[in-house]
């Protein structure tokens, strides 16, 4: 069952793309590239990497997502990377234990739970899809240190409307 948490604003270095579900793996590979670019500039990540979902198209036909790595101060990584801030606020949060293929079901469970509880999410619906302010998958497990995906932990955060 999700819990409610207050999450501070978080600066990050990121990469954004609009992809299909099949394209998420390509975006995920950008996390390592961001970490490497930060290391080349002497910047240590300030937390676990994440995906930030911005727009989910009708029927998940397309997804505008960001691969992000938390940082303390803005940094110019050039090219296709940017610095932004995940807004702070009240979030519903739960932890998924297991492989990434279970994240869809875990997300659906949180959204269903929120509907039953009367939770108002910080999102707007338009003809091109759901626009989210704060919807994150935070990858707490480093696959280089734990290659067994059944042991991975991913925190799911969903920002509540003010």
PDB file of C-alpha atoms in Angstrom:
ATOM      1  CA  UNK A   1       0.000   0.000   0.000  1.00  0.00           C
ATOM      2  CA  UNK A   2       1.378   3.430  -0.905  1.00  0.00           C
ATOM      3  CA  UNK A   3       2.193   6.014   1.714  1.00  0.00           C
ATOM      4  CA  UNK A   4       2.173   9.784   1.487  1.00  0.00           C
ATOM      5  CA  UNK A   5       5.543  11.520   1.669  1.00  0.00           C
ATOM      6  CA  UNK A   6       6.815  15.054   1.371  1.00  0.00           C
ATOM      7  CA  UNK A   7       9.485  15.168  -1.299  1.00  0.00           C
ATOM      8  CA  UNK A   8      11.804  18.175  -1.641  1.00  0.00           C
ATOM      9  CA  UNK A   9      12.510  19.725  -5.011  1.00  0.00           C
ATOM     10  CA  UNK A  10      15.358  17.867  -6.715  1.00  0.00           C
ATOM     11  CA  UNK A  11      17.749  19.222  -9.343  1.00  0.00           C
ATOM     12  CA  UNK A  12      18.907  16.738 -11.955  1.00  0.00           C
ATOM     13  CA  UNK A  13      20.787  16.305 -15.202  1.00  0.00           C
ATOM     14  CA  UNK A  14      18.577  14.651 -17.766  1.00  0.00           C
ATOM     15  CA  UNK A  15      17.807  13.418 -21.227  1.00  0.00           C
ATOM     16  CA  UNK A  16      14.287  13.640 -22.739  1.00  0.00           C
ATOM     17  CA  UNK A  17      12.710  11.611 -25.521  1.00  0.00           C
ATOM     18  CA  UNK A  18       9.297  10.690 -26.864  1.00  0.00           C
ATOM     19  CA  UNK A  19       9.223   6.960 -27.513  1.00  0.00           C
ATOM     20  CA  UNK A  20       6.989   3.912 -27.612  1.00  0.00           C
ATOM     21  CA  UNK A  21       7.121   1.418 -24.748  1.00  0.00           C
ATOM     22  CA  UNK A  22       9.718  -0.520 -26.749  1.00  0.00           C
ATOM     23  CA  UNK A  23      11.922   2.595 -26.831  1.00  0.00           C
ATOM     24  CA  UNK A  24      12.164   2.905 -23.044  1.00  0.00           C
ATOM     25  CA  UNK A  25      15.249   0.678 -22.973  1.00  0.00           C
ATOM     26  CA  UNK A  26      17.113   3.141 -25.199  1.00  0.00           C
ATOM     27  CA  UNK A  27      16.241   6.008 -22.855  1.00  0.00           C
ATOM     28  CA  UNK A  28      17.339   3.896 -19.857  1.00  0.00           C
ATOM     29  CA  UNK A  29      20.781   3.489 -21.426  1.00  0.00           C
ATOM     30  CA  UNK A  30      21.158   7.278 -21.260  1.00  0.00           C
ATOM     31  CA  UNK A  31      21.473   7.054 -17.467  1.00  0.00           C
ATOM     32  CA  UNK A  32      24.977   5.568 -17.801  1.00  0.00           C
ATOM     33  CA  UNK A  33      25.872   8.262 -20.360  1.00  0.00           C
ATOM     34  CA  UNK A  34      24.710  11.020 -17.990  1.00  0.00           C
ATOM     35  CA  UNK A  35      26.678   9.518 -15.075  1.00  0.00           C
ATOM     36  CA  UNK A  36      29.780   9.316 -17.303  1.00  0.00           C
ATOM     37  CA  UNK A  37      29.357  12.917 -18.477  1.00  0.00           C
ATOM     38  CA  UNK A  38      29.000  14.063 -14.870  1.00  0.00           C
ATOM     39  CA  UNK A  39      32.100  12.090 -13.827  1.00  0.00           C
ATOM     40  CA  UNK A  40      34.078  13.687 -16.666  1.00  0.00           C
ATOM     41  CA  UNK A  41      33.263  17.051 -15.067  1.00  0.00           C
ATOM     42  CA  UNK A  42      34.046  15.887 -11.531  1.00  0.00           C
ATOM     43  CA  UNK A  43      30.381  15.823 -10.477  1.00  0.00           C
ATOM     44  CA  UNK A  44      29.128  13.044  -8.215  1.00  0.00           C
ATOM     45  CA  UNK A  45      25.428  12.076  -8.475  1.00  0.00           C
ATOM     46  CA  UNK A  46      23.374  13.307  -5.507  1.00  0.00           C
ATOM     47  CA  UNK A  47      21.023  10.325  -5.464  1.00  0.00           C
ATOM     48  CA  UNK A  48      19.644   7.365  -7.370  1.00  0.00           C
ATOM     49  CA  UNK A  49      18.862   7.733 -11.096  1.00  0.00           C
ATOM     50  CA  UNK A  50      15.261   7.833 -12.234  1.00  0.00           C
ATOM     51  CA  UNK A  51      12.758   8.017 -15.051  1.00  0.00           C
ATOM     52  CA  UNK A  52      10.392  10.984 -15.022  1.00  0.00           C
ATOM     53  CA  UNK A  53       7.192  10.453 -17.007  1.00  0.00           C
ATOM     54  CA  UNK A  54       5.941  13.728 -18.491  1.00  0.00           C
ATOM     55  CA  UNK A  55       3.316  12.720 -21.073  1.00  0.00           C
ATOM     56  CA  UNK A  56       1.655   9.353 -21.466  1.00  0.00           C
ATOM     57  CA  UNK A  57      -0.136   9.184 -24.796  1.00  0.00           C
ATOM     58  CA  UNK A  58      -3.560   7.590 -25.254  1.00  0.00           C
ATOM     59  CA  UNK A  59      -3.290   3.835 -24.694  1.00  0.00           C
ATOM     60  CA  UNK A  60       0.438   4.332 -23.994  1.00  0.00           C
ATOM     61  CA  UNK A  61       0.927   4.864 -27.734  1.00  0.00           C
ATOM     62  CA  UNK A  62       3.781   7.226 -26.907  1.00  0.00           C
ATOM     63  CA  UNK A  63       5.648   8.287 -23.800  1.00  0.00           C
ATOM     64  CA  UNK A  64       7.581  11.481 -23.207  1.00  0.00           C
ATOM     65  CA  UNK A  65      10.071  10.497 -20.538  1.00  0.00           C
ATOM     66  CA  UNK A  66      13.288  11.727 -19.032  1.00  0.00           C
ATOM     67  CA  UNK A  67      16.238   9.746 -17.749  1.00  0.00           C
ATOM     68  CA  UNK A  68      17.569  11.755 -14.819  1.00  0.00           C
ATOM     69  CA  UNK A  69      20.461  11.750 -12.381  1.00  0.00           C
ATOM     70  CA  UNK A  70      20.175  13.944  -9.255  1.00  0.00           C
ATOM     71  CA  UNK A  71      22.832  16.653  -8.856  1.00  0.00           C
ATOM     72  CA  UNK A  72      23.481  19.415  -6.327  1.00  0.00           C
ATOM     73  CA  UNK A  73      24.286  22.277  -8.709  1.00  0.00           C
ATOM     74  CA  UNK A  74      23.419  22.974 -12.356  1.00  0.00           C
ATOM     75  CA  UNK A  75      25.965  21.635 -14.823  1.00  0.00           C
ATOM     76  CA  UNK A  76      26.272  22.012 -18.578  1.00  0.00           C
ATOM     77  CA  UNK A  77      26.643  18.583 -20.175  1.00  0.00           C
ATOM     78  CA  UNK A  78      26.117  19.980 -23.658  1.00  0.00           C
ATOM     79  CA  UNK A  79      24.417  18.425 -26.642  1.00  0.00           C
ATOM     80  CA  UNK A  80      21.138  16.695 -25.834  1.00  0.00           C
ATOM     81  CA  UNK A  81      21.349  16.893 -22.044  1.00  0.00           C
ATOM     82  CA  UNK A  82      19.826  19.507 -19.748  1.00  0.00           C
ATOM     83  CA  UNK A  83      19.420  20.472 -16.102  1.00  0.00           C
ATOM     84  CA  UNK A  84      15.958  20.739 -14.547  1.00  0.00           C
ATOM     85  CA  UNK A  85      14.168  20.346 -11.207  1.00  0.00           C
ATOM     86  CA  UNK A  86      11.585  17.766 -10.157  1.00  0.00           C
ATOM     87  CA  UNK A  87       9.089  19.820  -8.122  1.00  0.00           C
ATOM     88  CA  UNK A  88       8.772  19.215  -4.434  1.00  0.00           C
ATOM     89  CA  UNK A  89       5.468  18.520  -2.766  1.00  0.00           C
ATOM     90  CA  UNK A  90       3.307  15.746  -1.420  1.00  0.00           C
ATOM     91  CA  UNK A  91       3.648  12.437  -3.243  1.00  0.00           C
ATOM     92  CA  UNK A  92       2.168   8.971  -2.987  1.00  0.00           C
ATOM     93  CA  UNK A  93       5.060   6.530  -2.842  1.00  0.00           C
ATOM     94  CA  UNK A  94       5.499   2.771  -2.942  1.00  0.00           C
ATOM     95  CA  UNK A  95       8.432   0.444  -3.571  1.00  0.00           C
ATOM     96  CA  UNK A  96       8.376  -2.241  -6.249  1.00  0.00           C
ATOM     97  CA  UNK A  97      10.535  -5.258  -5.424  1.00  0.00           C
ATOM     98  CA  UNK A  98      11.565  -7.165  -8.533  1.00  0.00           C
ATOM     99  CA  UNK A  99      12.330  -6.887 -12.205  1.00  0.00           C
ATOM    100  CA  UNK A 100      11.286  -3.874 -14.285  1.00  0.00           C
ATOM    101  CA  UNK A 101       8.664  -5.928 -16.117  1.00  0.00           C
ATOM    102  CA  UNK A 102       6.548  -5.664 -12.957  1.00  0.00           C
ATOM    103  CA  UNK A 103       6.560  -1.851 -12.898  1.00  0.00           C
ATOM    104  CA  UNK A 104       3.491  -1.520 -15.121  1.00  0.00           C
ATOM    105  CA  UNK A 105       1.377  -3.600 -12.709  1.00  0.00           C
ATOM    106  CA  UNK A 106       2.830  -1.779  -9.685  1.00  0.00           C
ATOM    107  CA  UNK A 107       1.961   1.576 -11.266  1.00  0.00           C
ATOM    108  CA  UNK A 108      -1.559   0.430 -12.129  1.00  0.00           C
ATOM    109  CA  UNK A 109      -2.031  -0.701  -8.507  1.00  0.00           C
ATOM    110  CA  UNK A 110      -1.034   2.744  -7.170  1.00  0.00           C
ATOM    111  CA  UNK A 111      -3.323   4.551  -9.607  1.00  0.00           C
ATOM    112  CA  UNK A 112      -6.217   2.237  -8.722  1.00  0.00           C
ATOM    113  CA  UNK A 113      -5.548   2.699  -5.011  1.00  0.00           C
ATOM    114  CA  UNK A 114      -5.493   6.487  -5.515  1.00  0.00           C
ATOM    115  CA  UNK A 115      -8.804   6.392  -7.346  1.00  0.00           C
ATOM    116  CA  UNK A 116     -10.373   4.391  -4.496  1.00  0.00           C
ATOM    117  CA  UNK A 117      -8.969   6.868  -1.952  1.00  0.00           C
ATOM    118  CA  UNK A 118     -10.153   9.923  -3.882  1.00  0.00           C
ATOM    119  CA  UNK A 119      -6.587  11.116  -4.474  1.00  0.00           C
ATOM    120  CA  UNK A 120      -6.187  13.984  -6.927  1.00  0.00           C
ATOM    121  CA  UNK A 121      -3.002  13.526  -8.939  1.00  0.00           C
ATOM    122  CA  UNK A 122      -0.979  16.465 -10.254  1.00  0.00           C
ATOM    123  CA  UNK A 123      -1.794  15.770 -13.883  1.00  0.00           C
ATOM    124  CA  UNK A 124      -3.907  17.160 -16.667  1.00  0.00           C
ATOM    125  CA  UNK A 125      -5.555  15.201 -19.431  1.00  0.00           C
ATOM    126  CA  UNK A 126      -5.513  16.501 -22.991  1.00  0.00           C
ATOM    127  CA  UNK A 127      -6.230  14.833 -26.350  1.00  0.00           C
ATOM    128  CA  UNK A 128      -2.532  13.952 -26.673  1.00  0.00           C
ATOM    129  CA  UNK A 129      -2.431  12.216 -23.272  1.00  0.00           C
ATOM    130  CA  UNK A 130      -1.865  12.626 -19.556  1.00  0.00           C
ATOM    131  CA  UNK A 131       0.602  15.370 -18.600  1.00  0.00           C
ATOM    132  CA  UNK A 132       2.287  14.719 -15.239  1.00  0.00           C
ATOM    133  CA  UNK A 133       4.258  17.138 -13.089  1.00  0.00           C
ATOM    134  CA  UNK A 134       5.842  14.536 -10.858  1.00  0.00           C
ATOM    135  CA  UNK A 135       5.675  10.865 -11.770  1.00  0.00           C
ATOM    136  CA  UNK A 136       8.926   9.044 -11.101  1.00  0.00           C
ATOM    137  CA  UNK A 137      10.530   5.623 -11.039  1.00  0.00           C
ATOM    138  CA  UNK A 138      13.636   5.887  -8.843  1.00  0.00           C
ATOM    139  CA  UNK A 139      16.054   3.010  -9.414  1.00  0.00           C
ATOM    140  CA  UNK A 140      17.611   2.296  -6.029  1.00  0.00           C
ATOM    141  CA  UNK A 141      19.446  -0.840  -7.142  1.00  0.00           C
ATOM    142  CA  UNK A 142      22.581  -0.568  -9.258  1.00  0.00           C
ATOM    143  CA  UNK A 143      22.440  -3.474 -11.746  1.00  0.00           C
ATOM    144  CA  UNK A 144      26.255  -3.548 -11.836  1.00  0.00           C
ATOM    145  CA  UNK A 145      26.252  -4.435  -8.136  1.00  0.00           C
ATOM    146  CA  UNK A 146      23.125  -6.647  -8.175  1.00  0.00           C
ATOM    147  CA  UNK A 147      22.670  -8.351 -11.546  1.00  0.00           C
ATOM    148  CA  UNK A 148      19.677 -10.416 -10.331  1.00  0.00           C
ATOM    149  CA  UNK A 149      16.698  -8.287 -11.420  1.00  0.00           C
ATOM    150  CA  UNK A 150      14.377 -10.153  -9.048  1.00  0.00           C
ATOM    151  CA  UNK A 151      16.223  -8.396  -6.191  1.00  0.00           C
ATOM    152  CA  UNK A 152      15.968  -4.862  -7.571  1.00  0.00           C
ATOM    153  CA  UNK A 153      14.072  -2.092  -5.742  1.00  0.00           C
ATOM    154  CA  UNK A 154      12.339   0.761  -7.531  1.00  0.00           C
ATOM    155  CA  UNK A 155      10.525   3.564  -5.722  1.00  0.00           C
ATOM    156  CA  UNK A 156       7.431   4.871  -7.506  1.00  0.00           C
ATOM    157  CA  UNK A 157       6.389   8.466  -6.796  1.00  0.00           C
ATOM    158  CA  UNK A 158       3.196  10.220  -7.945  1.00  0.00           C
ATOM    159  CA  UNK A 159       2.776  13.921  -7.119  1.00  0.00           C
ATOM    160  CA  UNK A 160      -0.551  14.944  -5.614  1.00  0.00           C
ATOM    161  CA  UNK A 161      -2.433  18.044  -6.765  1.00  0.00           C
ATOM    162  CA  UNK A 162      -2.081  21.020  -4.413  1.00  0.00           C
TER     163      UNK A 162
END
